[in-house]
Coordinates of C-alpha atoms and ligand atoms in Angstrom, one line a residue:
X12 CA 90.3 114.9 128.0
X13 CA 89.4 114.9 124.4
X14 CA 90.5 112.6 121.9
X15 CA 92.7 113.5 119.0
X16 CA 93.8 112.3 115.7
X17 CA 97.0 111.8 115.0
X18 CA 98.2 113.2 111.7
X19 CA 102.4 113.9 111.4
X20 CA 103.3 113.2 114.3
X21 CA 100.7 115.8 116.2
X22 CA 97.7 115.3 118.2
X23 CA 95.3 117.5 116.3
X24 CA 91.4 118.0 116.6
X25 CA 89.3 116.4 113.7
X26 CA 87.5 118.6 111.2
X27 CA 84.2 117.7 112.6
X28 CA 83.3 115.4 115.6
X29 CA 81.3 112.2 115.7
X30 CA 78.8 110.6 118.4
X31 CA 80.1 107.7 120.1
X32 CA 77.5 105.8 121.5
X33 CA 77.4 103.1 124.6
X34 CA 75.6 100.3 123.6
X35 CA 75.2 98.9 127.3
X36 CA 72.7 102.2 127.4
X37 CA 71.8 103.1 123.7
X38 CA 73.3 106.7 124.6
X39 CA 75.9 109.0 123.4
X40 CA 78.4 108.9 126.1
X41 CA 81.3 110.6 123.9
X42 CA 82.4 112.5 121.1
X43 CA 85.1 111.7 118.7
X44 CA 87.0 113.8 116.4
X45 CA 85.9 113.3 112.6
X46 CA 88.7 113.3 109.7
X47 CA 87.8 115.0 106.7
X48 CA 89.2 114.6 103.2
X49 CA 91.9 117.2 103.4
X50 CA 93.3 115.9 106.9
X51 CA 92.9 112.1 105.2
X52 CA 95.4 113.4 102.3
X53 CA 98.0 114.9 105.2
X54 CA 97.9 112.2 106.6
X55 CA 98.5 109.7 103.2
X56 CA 101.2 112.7 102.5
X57 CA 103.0 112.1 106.0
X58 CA 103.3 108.7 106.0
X59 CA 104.9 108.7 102.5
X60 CA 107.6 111.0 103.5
X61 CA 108.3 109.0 107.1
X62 CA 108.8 106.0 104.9
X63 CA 112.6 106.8 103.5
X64 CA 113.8 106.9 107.6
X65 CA 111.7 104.2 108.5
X66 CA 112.5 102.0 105.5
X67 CA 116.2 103.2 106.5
X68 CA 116.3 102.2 109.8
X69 CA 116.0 98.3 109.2
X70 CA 114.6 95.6 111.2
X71 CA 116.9 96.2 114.2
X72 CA 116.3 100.2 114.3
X73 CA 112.7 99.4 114.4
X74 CA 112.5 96.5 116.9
X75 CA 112.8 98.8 119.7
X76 CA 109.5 101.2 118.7
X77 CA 107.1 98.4 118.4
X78 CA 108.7 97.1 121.8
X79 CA 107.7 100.6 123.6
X80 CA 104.6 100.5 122.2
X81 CA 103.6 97.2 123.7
X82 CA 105.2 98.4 126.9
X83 CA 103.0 101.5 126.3
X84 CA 99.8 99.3 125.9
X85 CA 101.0 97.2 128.9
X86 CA 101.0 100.2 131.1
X87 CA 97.7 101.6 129.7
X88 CA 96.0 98.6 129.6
X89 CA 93.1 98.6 132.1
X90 CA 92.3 102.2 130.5
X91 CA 92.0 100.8 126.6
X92 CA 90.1 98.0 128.5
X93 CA 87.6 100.4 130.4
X94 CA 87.0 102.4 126.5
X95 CA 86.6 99.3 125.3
X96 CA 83.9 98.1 127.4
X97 CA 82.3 101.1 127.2
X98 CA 82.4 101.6 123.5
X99 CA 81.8 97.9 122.3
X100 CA 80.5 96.4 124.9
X101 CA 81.3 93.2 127.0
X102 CA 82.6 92.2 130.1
X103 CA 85.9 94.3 131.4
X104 CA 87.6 90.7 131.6
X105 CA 87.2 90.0 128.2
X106 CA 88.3 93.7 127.0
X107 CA 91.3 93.3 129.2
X108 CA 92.4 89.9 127.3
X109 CA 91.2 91.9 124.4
X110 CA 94.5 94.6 125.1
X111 CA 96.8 91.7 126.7
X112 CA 96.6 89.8 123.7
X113 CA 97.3 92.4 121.0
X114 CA 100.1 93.9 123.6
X115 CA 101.4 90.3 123.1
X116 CA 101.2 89.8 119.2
X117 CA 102.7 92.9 119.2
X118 CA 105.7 92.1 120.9
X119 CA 105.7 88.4 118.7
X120 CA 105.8 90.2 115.5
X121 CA 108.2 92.8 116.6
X122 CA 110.8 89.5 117.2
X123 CA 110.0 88.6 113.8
X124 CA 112.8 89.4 111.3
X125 CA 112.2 88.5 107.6
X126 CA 115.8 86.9 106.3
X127 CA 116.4 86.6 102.7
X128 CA 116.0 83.2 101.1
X129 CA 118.7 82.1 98.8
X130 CA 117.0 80.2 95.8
X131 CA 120.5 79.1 94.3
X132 CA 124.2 79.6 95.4
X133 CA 126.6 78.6 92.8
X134 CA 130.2 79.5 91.1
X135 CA 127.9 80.8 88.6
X136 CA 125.3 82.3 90.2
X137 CA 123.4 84.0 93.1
X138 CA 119.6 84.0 93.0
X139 CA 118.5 85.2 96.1
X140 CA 114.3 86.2 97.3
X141 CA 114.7 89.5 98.9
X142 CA 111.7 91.2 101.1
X143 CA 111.3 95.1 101.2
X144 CA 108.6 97.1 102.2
X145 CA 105.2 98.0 100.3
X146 CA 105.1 101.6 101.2
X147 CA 101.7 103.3 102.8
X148 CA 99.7 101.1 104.9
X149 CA 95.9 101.5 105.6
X150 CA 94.3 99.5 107.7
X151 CA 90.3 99.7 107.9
X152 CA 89.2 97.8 110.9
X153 CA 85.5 96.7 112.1
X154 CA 83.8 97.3 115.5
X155 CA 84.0 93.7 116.9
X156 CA 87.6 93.5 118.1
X157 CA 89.4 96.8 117.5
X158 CA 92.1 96.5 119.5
X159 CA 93.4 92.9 118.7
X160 CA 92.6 92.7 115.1
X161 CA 94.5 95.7 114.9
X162 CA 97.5 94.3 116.1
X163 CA 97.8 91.7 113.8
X164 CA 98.5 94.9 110.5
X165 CA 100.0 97.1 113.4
X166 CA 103.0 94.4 114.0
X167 CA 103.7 93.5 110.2
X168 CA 103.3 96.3 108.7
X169 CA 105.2 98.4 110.9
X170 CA 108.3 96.0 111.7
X171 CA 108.8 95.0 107.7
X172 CA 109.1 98.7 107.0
X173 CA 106.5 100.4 106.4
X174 CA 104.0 103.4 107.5
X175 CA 100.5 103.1 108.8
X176 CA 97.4 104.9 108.4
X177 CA 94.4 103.2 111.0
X178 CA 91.1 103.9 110.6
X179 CA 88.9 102.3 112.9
X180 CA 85.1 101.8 112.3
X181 CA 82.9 104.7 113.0
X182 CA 81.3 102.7 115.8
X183 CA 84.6 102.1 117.9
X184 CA 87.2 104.7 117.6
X185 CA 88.3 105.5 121.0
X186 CA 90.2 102.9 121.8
X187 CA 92.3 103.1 118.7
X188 CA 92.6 106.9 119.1
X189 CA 94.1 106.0 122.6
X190 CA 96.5 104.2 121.4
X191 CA 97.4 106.4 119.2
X192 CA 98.2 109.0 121.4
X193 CA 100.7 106.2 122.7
X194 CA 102.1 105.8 119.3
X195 CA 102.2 109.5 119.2
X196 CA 105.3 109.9 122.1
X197 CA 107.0 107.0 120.7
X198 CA 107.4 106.5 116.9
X199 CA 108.7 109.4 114.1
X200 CA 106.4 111.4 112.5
X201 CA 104.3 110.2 109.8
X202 CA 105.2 105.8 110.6
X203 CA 101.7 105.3 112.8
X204 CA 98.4 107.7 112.1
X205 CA 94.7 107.5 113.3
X206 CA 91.9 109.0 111.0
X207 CA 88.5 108.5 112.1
X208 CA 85.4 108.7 109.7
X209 CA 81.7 108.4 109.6
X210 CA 81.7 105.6 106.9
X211 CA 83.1 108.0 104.3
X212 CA 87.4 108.0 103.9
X213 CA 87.2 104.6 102.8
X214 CA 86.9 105.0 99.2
X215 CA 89.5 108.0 99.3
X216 CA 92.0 105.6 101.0
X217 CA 91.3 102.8 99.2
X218 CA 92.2 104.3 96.0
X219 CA 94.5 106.4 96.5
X220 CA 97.6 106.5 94.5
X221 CA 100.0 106.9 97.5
X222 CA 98.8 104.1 99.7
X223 CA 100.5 101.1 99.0
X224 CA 98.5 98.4 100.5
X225 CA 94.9 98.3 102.1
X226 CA 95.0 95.6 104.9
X227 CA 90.9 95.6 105.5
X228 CA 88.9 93.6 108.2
X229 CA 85.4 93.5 107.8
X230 CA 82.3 92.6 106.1
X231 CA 81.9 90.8 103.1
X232 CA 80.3 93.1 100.4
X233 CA 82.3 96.4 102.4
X234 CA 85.4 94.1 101.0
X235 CA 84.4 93.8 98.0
X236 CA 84.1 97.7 97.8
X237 CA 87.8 98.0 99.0
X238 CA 88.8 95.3 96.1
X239 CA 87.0 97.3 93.5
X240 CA 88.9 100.8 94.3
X241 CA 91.8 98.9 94.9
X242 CA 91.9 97.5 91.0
X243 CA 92.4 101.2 89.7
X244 CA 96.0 101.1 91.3
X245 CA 96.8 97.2 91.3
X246 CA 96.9 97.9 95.2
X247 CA 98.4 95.2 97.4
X248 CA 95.6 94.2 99.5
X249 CA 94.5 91.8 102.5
X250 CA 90.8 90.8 102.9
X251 CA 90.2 89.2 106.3
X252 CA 86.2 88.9 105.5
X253 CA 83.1 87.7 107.0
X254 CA 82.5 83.8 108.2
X255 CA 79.3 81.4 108.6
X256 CA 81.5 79.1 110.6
X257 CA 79.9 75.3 111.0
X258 CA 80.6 72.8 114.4
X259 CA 79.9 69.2 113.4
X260 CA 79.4 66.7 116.2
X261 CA 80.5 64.0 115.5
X262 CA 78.1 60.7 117.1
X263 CA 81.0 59.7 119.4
X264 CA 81.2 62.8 120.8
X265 CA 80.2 63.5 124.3
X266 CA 77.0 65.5 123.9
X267 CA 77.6 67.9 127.1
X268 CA 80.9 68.3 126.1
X269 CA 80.5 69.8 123.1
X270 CA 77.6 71.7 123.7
X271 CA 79.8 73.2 126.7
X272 CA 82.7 74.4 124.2
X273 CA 80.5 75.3 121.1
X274 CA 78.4 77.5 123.2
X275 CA 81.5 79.3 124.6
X276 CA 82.9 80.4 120.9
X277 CA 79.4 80.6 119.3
X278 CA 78.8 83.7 122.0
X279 CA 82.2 85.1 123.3
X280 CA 81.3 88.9 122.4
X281 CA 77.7 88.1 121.9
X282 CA 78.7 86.0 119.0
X283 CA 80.5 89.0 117.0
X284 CA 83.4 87.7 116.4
X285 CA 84.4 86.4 112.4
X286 CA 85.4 83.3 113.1
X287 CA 82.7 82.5 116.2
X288 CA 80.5 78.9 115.5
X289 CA 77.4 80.6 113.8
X290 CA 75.7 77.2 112.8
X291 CA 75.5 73.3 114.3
X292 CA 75.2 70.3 113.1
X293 CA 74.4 67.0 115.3
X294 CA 73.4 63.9 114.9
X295 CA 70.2 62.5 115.4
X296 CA 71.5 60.1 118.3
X297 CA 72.7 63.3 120.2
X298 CA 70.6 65.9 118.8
X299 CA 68.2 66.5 121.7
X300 CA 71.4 66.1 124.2
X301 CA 73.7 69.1 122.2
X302 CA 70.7 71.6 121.6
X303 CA 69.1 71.1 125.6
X304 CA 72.6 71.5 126.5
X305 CA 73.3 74.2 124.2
X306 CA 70.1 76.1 125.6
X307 CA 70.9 75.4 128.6
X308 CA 74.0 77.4 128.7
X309 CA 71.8 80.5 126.7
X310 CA 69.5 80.5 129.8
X311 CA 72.4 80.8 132.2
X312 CA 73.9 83.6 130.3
X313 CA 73.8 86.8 132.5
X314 CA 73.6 90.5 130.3
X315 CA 74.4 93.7 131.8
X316 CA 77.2 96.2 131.7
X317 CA 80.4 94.8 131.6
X318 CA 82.1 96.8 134.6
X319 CA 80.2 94.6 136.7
X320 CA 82.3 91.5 137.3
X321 CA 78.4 89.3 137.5
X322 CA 78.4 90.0 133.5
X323 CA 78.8 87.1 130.9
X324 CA 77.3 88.9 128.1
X325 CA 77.0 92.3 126.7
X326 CA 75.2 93.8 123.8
X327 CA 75.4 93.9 120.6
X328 CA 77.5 96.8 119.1
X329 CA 75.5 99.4 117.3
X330 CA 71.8 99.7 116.9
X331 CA 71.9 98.8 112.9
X332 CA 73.9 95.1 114.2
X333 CA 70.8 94.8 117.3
X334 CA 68.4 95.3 114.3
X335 CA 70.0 92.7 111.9
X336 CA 70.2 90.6 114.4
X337 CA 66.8 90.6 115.6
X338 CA 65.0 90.5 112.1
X339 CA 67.0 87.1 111.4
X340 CA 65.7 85.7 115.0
X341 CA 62.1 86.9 113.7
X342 CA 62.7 85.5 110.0
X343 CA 64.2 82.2 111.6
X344 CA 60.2 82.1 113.3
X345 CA 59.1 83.0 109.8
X346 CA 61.0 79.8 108.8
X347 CA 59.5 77.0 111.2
X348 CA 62.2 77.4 113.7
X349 CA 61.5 76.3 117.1
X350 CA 63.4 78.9 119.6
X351 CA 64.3 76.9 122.4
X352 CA 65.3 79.6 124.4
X353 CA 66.0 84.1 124.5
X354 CA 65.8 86.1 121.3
X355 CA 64.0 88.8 122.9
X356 CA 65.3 92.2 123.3
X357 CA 66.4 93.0 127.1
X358 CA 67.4 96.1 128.7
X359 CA 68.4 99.7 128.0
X360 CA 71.1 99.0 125.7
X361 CA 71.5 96.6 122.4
X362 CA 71.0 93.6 124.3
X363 CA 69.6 90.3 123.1
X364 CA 69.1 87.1 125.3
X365 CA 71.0 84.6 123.5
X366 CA 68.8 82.0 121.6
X367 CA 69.1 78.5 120.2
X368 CA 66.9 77.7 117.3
X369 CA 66.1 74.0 115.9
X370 CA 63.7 72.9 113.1
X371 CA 65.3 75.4 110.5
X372 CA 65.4 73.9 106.9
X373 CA 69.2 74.7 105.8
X374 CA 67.6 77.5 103.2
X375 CA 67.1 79.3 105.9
X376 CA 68.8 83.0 106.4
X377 CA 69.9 82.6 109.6
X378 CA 71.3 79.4 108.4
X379 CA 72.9 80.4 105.4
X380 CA 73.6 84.3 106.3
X381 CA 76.4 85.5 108.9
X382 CA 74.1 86.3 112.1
X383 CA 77.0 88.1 113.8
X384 CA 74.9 87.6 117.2
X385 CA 73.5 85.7 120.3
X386 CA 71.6 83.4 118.1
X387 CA 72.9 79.8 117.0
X388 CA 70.6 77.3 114.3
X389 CA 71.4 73.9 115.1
X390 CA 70.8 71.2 112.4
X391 CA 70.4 67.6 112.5
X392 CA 71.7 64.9 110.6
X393 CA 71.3 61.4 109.7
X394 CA 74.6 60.8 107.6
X395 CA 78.3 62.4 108.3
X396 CA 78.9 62.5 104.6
X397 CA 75.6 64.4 103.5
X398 CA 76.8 66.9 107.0
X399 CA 80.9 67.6 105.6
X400 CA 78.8 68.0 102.3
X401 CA 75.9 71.1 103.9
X402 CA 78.4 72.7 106.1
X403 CA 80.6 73.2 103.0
X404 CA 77.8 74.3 101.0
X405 CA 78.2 78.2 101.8
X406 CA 79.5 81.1 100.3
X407 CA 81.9 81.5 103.3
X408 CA 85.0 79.0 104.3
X409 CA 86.4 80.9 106.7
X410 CA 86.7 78.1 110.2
X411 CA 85.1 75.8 111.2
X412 CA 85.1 72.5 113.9
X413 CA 85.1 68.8 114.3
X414 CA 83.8 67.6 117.8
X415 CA 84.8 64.1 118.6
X416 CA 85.5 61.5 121.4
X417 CA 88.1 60.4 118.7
X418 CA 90.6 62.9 117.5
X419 CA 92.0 60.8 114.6
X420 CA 88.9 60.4 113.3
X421 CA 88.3 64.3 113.5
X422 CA 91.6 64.7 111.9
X423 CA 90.9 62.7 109.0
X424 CA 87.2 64.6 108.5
X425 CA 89.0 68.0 108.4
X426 CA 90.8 67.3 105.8
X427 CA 87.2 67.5 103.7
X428 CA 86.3 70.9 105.2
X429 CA 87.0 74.0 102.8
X430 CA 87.9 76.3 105.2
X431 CA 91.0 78.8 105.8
X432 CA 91.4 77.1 109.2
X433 CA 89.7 74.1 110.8
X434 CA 89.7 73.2 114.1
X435 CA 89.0 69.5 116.1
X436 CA 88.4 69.1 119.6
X437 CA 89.0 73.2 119.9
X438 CA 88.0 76.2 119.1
X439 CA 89.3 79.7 118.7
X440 CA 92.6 79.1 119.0
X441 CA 94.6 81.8 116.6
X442 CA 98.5 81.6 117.6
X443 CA 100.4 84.9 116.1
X444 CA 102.9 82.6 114.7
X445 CA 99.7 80.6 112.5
X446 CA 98.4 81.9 109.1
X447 CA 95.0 82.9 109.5
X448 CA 92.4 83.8 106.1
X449 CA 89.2 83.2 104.5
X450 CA 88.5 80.9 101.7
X451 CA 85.8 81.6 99.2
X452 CA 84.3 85.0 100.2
X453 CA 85.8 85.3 103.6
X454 CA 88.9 86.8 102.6
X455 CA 92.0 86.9 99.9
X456 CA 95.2 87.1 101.7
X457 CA 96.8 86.3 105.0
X458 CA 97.3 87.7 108.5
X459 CA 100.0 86.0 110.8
X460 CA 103.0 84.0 110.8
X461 CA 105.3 84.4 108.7
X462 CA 103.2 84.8 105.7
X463 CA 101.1 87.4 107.0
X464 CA 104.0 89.7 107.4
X465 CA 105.2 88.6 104.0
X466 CA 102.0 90.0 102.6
X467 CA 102.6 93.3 103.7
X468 CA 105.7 93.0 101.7
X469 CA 107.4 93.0 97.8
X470 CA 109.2 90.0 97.2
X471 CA 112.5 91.6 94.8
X472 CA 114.2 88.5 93.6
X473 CA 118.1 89.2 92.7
X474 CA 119.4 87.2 90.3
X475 CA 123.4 87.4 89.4
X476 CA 125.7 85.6 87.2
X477 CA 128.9 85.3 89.2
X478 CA 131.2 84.4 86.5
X479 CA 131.4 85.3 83.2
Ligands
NAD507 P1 82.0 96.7 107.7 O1 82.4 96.1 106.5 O2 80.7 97.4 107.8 O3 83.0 97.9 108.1 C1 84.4 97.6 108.3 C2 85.2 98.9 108.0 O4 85.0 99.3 106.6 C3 84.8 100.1 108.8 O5 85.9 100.7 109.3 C4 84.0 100.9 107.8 O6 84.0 102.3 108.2 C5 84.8 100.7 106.6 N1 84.2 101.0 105.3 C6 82.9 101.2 105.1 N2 82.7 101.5 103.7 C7 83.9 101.4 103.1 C8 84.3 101.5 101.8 N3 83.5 101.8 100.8 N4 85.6 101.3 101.5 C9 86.5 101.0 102.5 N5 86.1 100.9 103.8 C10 84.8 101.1 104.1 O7 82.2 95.6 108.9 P2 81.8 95.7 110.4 O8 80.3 95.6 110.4 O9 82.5 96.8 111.0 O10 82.4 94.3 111.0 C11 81.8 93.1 111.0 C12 82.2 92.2 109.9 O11 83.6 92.0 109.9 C13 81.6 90.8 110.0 O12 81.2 90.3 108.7 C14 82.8 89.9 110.5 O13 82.7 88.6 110.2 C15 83.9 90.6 109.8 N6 85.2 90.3 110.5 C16 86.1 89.5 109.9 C17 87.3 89.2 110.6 C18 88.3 88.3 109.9 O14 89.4 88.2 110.4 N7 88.0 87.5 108.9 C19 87.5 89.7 111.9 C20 86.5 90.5 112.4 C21 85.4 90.8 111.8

């Protein structure tokens, strides 16, 4: 069947259509419909008139929606898996996880009810911080994680009040058109829309008078595109931005250990995921131990399509990522870095065997640029302090990790990291109810918890005198 948009409440064919391509083949397997600029302003006009019943309805008319919806997802969710795999790539397990875990922060935020906070109650007066809705939603998501990162606007945005436009990236859209056909049998016209572009609506939604708020996911200088445009209407905005995430070992930790967990959230989705471990640093006392073990686990890694259950690892996304992603492996060489192991090009598709690269001086791109791949730079180091002081040394702060046999003294370390979120002894871990951002350039704003879903909000304060 073909995929629609989903503009007013209708399933409607785009103005154009756009390849999708597999990147487990390097093919077109599919053809998505293509917004253009008039169907982008219906759907900006729709969405403003839904919000009066929407807004109206308040937390407890809404509740039940964004409940059917993750029921929906529930239903549907080895289908959104199988597009998933196809589209993105990766094994089927990890695309159904992928669905179960946005089905479930759905269902989180939709329990969430922002209360009022009363400031002051006195005889005399009644201050009192009220929370209302911002108005038009647009959320611009990247390729990586469509489905789960979308969740975490989908919830908060819809249950506080107010109406969503989604546009996915170019590379991905199936999986978000899927859902919403979903959306499209269950909410009013005009609350949940999906555009899909070629790279071009962004500017268009991003300034654009009528949207309220841009909630954007994605790279770095594509944010600070979407920070620009948003200036010209003091747009609310969330940046949830690109990361150069460090693991420090600490010299008590066990080497194997480490290597064991570091590996697993360096290359979960081929290492595309924002807050993956995209650099190392061990000590000299376990250096040898942590990279061996590290390149151990590359060699072991098994690529190939993700339907078949034998998979570990699938390819990159799209063709310009595999390219990026090969020139750093080939500048890292450039460099003086010793590739222990993979960084060659396998297959049909986007693949690339995972590689671990020593001997890099910390100048070096793939240490100080976001690789967004299979490849990992481990550094060494003599002295802990001079380590804290390299791995905050980047334009990014968005996680990072402490590996330790001694948790206090990973605790105490963190507290030197300037990162949004820093994890010890684990990695990956992202809770709904937990604030997740960037510092420095990976992100203004917050998604999650309580204060993501006040984001997508306007704090009103009421302030009355009581008696005369
Ligand atoms: P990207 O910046 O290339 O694209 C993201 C989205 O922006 C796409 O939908 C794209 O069509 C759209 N876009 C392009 N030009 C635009 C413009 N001028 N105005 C508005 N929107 C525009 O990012 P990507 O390559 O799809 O994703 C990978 C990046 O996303 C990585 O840097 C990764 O770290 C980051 N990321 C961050 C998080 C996080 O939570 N911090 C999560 C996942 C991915």
């Amino acid at each position: 069947m073909s995929h629609r948009l989903l503009i007013d409440g209708r399933l409607v064919a785009g103005a154009q259509s756009l390849d999708v391509i597999d990147p487990t083949r390097a093919a077109v397997f599919a053809q998505a419909p293509r917004a253009d600029a008039a169907q982008a302003e219906r759907a900006i006009a729709a969405a403003k008139r839904a919000l009066a019943h929407w807004t109206a309805l308040s937390y407890d008319g809404r509740r039940p929606y964004l409940e059917r919806m993750a029921d929906a997802m529930a239903a549907n969710r080895d289908r959104i898996a199988e597009t998933l795999t196809r589209e993105r790539g990766g094994p089927i397990a990890d695309c159904r996880v992928e669905v179960e875990r946005a089905t479930a922060a759905i269902r989180h935020f939709a329990a969430q009810k922002l209360e009022d906070r009363v400031l002051r109650q006195t005889d005399q007066e009644l201050i009192v911080e009220q929370r209302y809705p911002q108005g038009v939603v647009v959320a611009i998501m990247p390729w990586n994680r469509p489905i789960t990162l979308l969740a975490f606007k989908f919830g908060p945005a819809l249950i506080t009040g107010n109406t969503l436009i989604i546009k996915p990236a170019p590379s991905t859209p199936l999986s978000t058109l899927l859902l919403g056909e979903l959306a499209a049998e269950i909410f009013p016209a005009g609350v949940v829309q999906t555009l899909v572009d070629a790279n071009d609506l962004g500017p268009l939604l991003t300034s654009h008078p009528d949207v309220a708020h841009v909630s954007f996911t994605g790279s770095t200088p594509t944010g600070k595109k979407v920070l620009g445009a948003a200036a010209s209407t003091l747009k609310r905005f969330t940046l949830e931005l690109g990361g150069n995430d460090a693991a420090i070992v600490l010299d008590d930790a066990d080497p194997e250990w480490a290597a064991d967990r570091i590996f697993a959230s360096a290359m979960i989705n081929a290492g595309q995921v924002c807050y993956a471990a995209k650099r190392v640093y061990a000590p000299r006392r376990l250096f040898d131990a942590v990279a061996g073990a590290l390149a151990q686990h590359a060699a072991a890694a098994v690529l190939g399509d993700g339907m078949d259950p034998k998979t570990t690892m699938g390819p990159l996304q799209n063709r310009m990522q595999y390219d990026k992603v090969l020139e750093l492996i080939a500048s890292a060489r450039d460099e003086g870095g010793n590739v222990l192991t993979g960084g060659e090009p396998t297959g049909h598709g986007f693949f690339i065997r995972p590689a671990i690269v020593t001997g890099l001086p910390d100048r070096a791109r793939l240490v100080r640029e976001e690789q967004f791949g299979p490849v990992l730079p481990v550094q060494l180091y003599d002295d802990l302090d001079d380590a804290i002081a390299r791995a905050n040394d980047s334009d990014y702060g968005l996680g990072g990790t402490i590996w330790t046999g001694d948790v206090r003294r990973g605790i105490a370390i963190a507290r030197r990291m300037e990162t949004g979120t820093i994890w010890v002894n684990q990695h990956m871990s992202l809770p709904f109810d937990v604030p997740f951002g960037g510092a420095k350039q990976s992100g203004i704003g917050l998604q999650n918890g309580i204060e993501g879903m006040e984001d997508m909000t306007q704090l009103r304060v009421l302030n009355a005198r009581l008696a005369a």
